[in-house]
PDB file of C-alpha atoms in Angstrom:
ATOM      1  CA  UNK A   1     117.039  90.421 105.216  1.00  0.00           C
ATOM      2  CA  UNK A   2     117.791  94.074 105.379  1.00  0.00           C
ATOM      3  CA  UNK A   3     117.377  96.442 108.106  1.00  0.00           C
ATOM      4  CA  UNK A   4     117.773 100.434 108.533  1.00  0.00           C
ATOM      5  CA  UNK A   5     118.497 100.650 111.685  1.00  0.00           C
ATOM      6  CA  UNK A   6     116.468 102.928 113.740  1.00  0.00           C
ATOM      7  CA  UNK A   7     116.083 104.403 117.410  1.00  0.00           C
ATOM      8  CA  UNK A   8     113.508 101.911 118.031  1.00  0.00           C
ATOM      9  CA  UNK A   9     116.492  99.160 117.018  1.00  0.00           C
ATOM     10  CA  UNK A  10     119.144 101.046 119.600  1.00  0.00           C
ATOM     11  CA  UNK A  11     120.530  99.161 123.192  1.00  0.00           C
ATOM     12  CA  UNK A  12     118.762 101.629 124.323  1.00  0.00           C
ATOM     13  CA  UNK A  13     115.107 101.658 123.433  1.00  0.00           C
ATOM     14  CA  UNK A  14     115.480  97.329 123.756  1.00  0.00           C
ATOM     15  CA  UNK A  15     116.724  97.391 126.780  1.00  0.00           C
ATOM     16  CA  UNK A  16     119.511  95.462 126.220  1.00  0.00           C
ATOM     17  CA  UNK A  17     122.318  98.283 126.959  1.00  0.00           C
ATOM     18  CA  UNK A  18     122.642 102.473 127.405  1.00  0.00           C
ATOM     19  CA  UNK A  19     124.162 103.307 123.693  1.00  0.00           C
ATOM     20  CA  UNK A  20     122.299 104.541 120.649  1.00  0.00           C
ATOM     21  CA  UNK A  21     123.670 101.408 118.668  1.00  0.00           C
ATOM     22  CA  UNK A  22     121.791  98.752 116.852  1.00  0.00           C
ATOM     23  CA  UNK A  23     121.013  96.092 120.150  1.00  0.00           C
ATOM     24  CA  UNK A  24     121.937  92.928 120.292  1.00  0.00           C
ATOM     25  CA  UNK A  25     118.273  91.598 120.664  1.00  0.00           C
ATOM     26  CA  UNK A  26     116.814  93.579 117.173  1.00  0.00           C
ATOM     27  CA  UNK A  27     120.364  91.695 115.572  1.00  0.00           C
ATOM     28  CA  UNK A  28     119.482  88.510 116.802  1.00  0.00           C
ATOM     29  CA  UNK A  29     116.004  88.917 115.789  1.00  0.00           C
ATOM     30  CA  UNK A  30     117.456  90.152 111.602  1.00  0.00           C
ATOM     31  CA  UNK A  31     119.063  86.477 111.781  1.00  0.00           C
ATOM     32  CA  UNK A  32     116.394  84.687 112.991  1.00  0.00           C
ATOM     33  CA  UNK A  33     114.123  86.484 110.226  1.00  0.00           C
ATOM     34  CA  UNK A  34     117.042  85.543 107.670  1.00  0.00           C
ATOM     35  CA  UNK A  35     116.247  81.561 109.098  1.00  0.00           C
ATOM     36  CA  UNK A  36     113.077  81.748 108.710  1.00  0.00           C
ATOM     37  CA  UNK A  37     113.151  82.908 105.094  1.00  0.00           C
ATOM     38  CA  UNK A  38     115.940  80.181 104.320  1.00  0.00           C
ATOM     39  CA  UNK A  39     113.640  77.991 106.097  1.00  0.00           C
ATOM     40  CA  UNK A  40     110.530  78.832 104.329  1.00  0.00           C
ATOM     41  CA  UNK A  41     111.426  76.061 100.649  1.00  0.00           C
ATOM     42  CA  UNK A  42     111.583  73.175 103.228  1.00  0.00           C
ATOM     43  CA  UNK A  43     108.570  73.069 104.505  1.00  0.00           C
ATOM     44  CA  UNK A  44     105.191  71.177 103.395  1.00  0.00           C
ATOM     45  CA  UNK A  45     101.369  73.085 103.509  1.00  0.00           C
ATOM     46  CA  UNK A  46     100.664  73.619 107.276  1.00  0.00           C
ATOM     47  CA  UNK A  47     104.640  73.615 108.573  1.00  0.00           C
ATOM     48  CA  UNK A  48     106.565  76.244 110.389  1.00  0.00           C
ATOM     49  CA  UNK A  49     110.046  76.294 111.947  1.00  0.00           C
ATOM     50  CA  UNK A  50     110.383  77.006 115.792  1.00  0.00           C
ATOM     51  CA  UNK A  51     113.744  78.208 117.069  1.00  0.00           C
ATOM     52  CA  UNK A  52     115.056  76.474 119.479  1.00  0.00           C
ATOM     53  CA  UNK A  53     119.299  77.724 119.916  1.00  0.00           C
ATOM     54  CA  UNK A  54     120.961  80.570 119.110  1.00  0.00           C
ATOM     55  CA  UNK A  55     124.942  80.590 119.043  1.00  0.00           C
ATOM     56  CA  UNK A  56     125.381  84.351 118.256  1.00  0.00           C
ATOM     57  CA  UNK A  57     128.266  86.712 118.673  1.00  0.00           C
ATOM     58  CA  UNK A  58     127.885  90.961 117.641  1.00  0.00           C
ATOM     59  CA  UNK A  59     131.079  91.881 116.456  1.00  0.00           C
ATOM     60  CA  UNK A  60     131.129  95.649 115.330  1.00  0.00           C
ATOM     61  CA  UNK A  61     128.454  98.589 116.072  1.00  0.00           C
ATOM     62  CA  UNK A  62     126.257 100.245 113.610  1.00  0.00           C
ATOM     63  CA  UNK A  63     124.155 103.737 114.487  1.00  0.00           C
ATOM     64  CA  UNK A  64     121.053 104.913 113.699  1.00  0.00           C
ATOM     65  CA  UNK A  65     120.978 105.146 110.175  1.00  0.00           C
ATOM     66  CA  UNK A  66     123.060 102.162 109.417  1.00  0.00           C
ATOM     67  CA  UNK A  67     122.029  99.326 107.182  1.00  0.00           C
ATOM     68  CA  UNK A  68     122.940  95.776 108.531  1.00  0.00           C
ATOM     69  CA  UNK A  69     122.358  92.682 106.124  1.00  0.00           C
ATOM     70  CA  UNK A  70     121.999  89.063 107.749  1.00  0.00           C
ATOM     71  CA  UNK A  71     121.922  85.925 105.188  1.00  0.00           C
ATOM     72  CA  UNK A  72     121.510  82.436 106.329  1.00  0.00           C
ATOM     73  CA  UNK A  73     122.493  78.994 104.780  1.00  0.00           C
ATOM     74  CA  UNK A  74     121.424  75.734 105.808  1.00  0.00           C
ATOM     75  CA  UNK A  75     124.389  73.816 107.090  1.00  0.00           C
ATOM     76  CA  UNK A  76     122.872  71.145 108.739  1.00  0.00           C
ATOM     77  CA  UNK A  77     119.789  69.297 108.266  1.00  0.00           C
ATOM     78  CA  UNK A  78     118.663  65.522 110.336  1.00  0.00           C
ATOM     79  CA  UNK A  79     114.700  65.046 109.645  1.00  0.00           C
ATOM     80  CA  UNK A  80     113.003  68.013 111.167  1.00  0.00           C
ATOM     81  CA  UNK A  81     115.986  69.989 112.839  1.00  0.00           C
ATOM     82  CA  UNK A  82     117.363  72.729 110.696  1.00  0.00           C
ATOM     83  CA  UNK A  83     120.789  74.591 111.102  1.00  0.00           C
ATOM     84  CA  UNK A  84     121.711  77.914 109.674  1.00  0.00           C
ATOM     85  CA  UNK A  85     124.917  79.093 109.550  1.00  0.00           C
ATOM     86  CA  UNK A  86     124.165  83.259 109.616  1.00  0.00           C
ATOM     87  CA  UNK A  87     126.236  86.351 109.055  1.00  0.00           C
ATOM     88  CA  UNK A  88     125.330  89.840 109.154  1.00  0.00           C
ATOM     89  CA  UNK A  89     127.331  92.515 107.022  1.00  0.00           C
ATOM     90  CA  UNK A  90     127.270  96.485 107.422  1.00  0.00           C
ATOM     91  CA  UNK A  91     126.861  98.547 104.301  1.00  0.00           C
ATOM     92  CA  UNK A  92     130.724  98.712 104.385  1.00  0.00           C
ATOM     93  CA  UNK A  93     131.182  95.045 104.476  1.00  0.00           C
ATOM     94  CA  UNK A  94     131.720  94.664 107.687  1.00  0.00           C
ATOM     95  CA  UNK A  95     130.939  91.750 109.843  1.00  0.00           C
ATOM     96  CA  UNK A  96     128.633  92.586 112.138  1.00  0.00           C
ATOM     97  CA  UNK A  97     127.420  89.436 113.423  1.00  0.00           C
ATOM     98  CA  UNK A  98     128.062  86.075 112.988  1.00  0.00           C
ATOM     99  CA  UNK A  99     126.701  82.249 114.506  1.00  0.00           C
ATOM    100  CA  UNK A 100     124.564  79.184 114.193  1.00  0.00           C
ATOM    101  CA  UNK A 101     120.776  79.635 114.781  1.00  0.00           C
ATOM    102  CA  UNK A 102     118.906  75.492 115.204  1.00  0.00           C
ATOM    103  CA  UNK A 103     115.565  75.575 113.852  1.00  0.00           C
ATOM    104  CA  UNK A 104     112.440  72.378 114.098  1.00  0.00           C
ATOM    105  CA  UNK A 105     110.056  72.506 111.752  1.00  0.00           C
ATOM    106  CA  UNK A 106     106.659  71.451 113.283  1.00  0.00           C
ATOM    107  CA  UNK A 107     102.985  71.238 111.609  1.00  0.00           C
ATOM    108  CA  UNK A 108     101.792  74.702 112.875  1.00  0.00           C
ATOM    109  CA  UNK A 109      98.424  73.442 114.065  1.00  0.00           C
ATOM    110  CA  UNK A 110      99.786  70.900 116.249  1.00  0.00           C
ATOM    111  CA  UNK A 111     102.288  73.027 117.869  1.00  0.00           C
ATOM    112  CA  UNK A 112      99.310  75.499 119.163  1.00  0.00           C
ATOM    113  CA  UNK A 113      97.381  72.832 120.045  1.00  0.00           C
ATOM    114  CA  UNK A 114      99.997  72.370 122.615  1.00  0.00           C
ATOM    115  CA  UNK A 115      99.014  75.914 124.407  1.00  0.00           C
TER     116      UNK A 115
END
């Protein structure tokens, strides 16, 4: 998962801080996409993952106009709990982010049934 970081991506406009830097929230949110993708050749017709912990640290700043590229692998799997391991690079390589987002897959009808 890719994202050009924007204003509407910035501490700033999430809330989460006063600098025009990629938040920590929108980061968080790349890496939980990049779970969800790794996620995605697991699951049977009707399934979906929920999120349910997020071990995260951001490591390194990127400005508008910045590229930041999180990739997840599956590190851990017992029946329907899924672990990622994720990092997240900067078009220069550098980390950005790095951590350990848990994942249940569920049958998606079921789950909202629940509401």
């Amino acid at each position: 998962m890719t994202l050009a970081v924007t204003a509407a991506d910035t501490a700033e406009a999430v809330g989460s801080g006063d600098l025009p830097v990629l938040g920590t929230p929108r980061l968080i949110a790349l890496a939980e996409q990049a779970t969800v993708a790794a996620a995605a050749a697991l699951l049977a017709a009707g399934q979906t993952t929920v999120g349910t912990r997020i071990r995260f640290d951001h490591l390194y700043p990127t400005p508008v106009g910045g590229t930041v590229t999180a990739a997840a692998e599956l590190v851990h799997r017992d029946d329907r709990l899924v672990r990622f391991a994720v990092v997240a690079h900067d078009a220069d390589g550098r980390l950005v982010g790095e951590g350990e987002i848990t994942r249940v897959i569920v049958d998606a009808k079921r789950f909202l049934a629940k509401l």
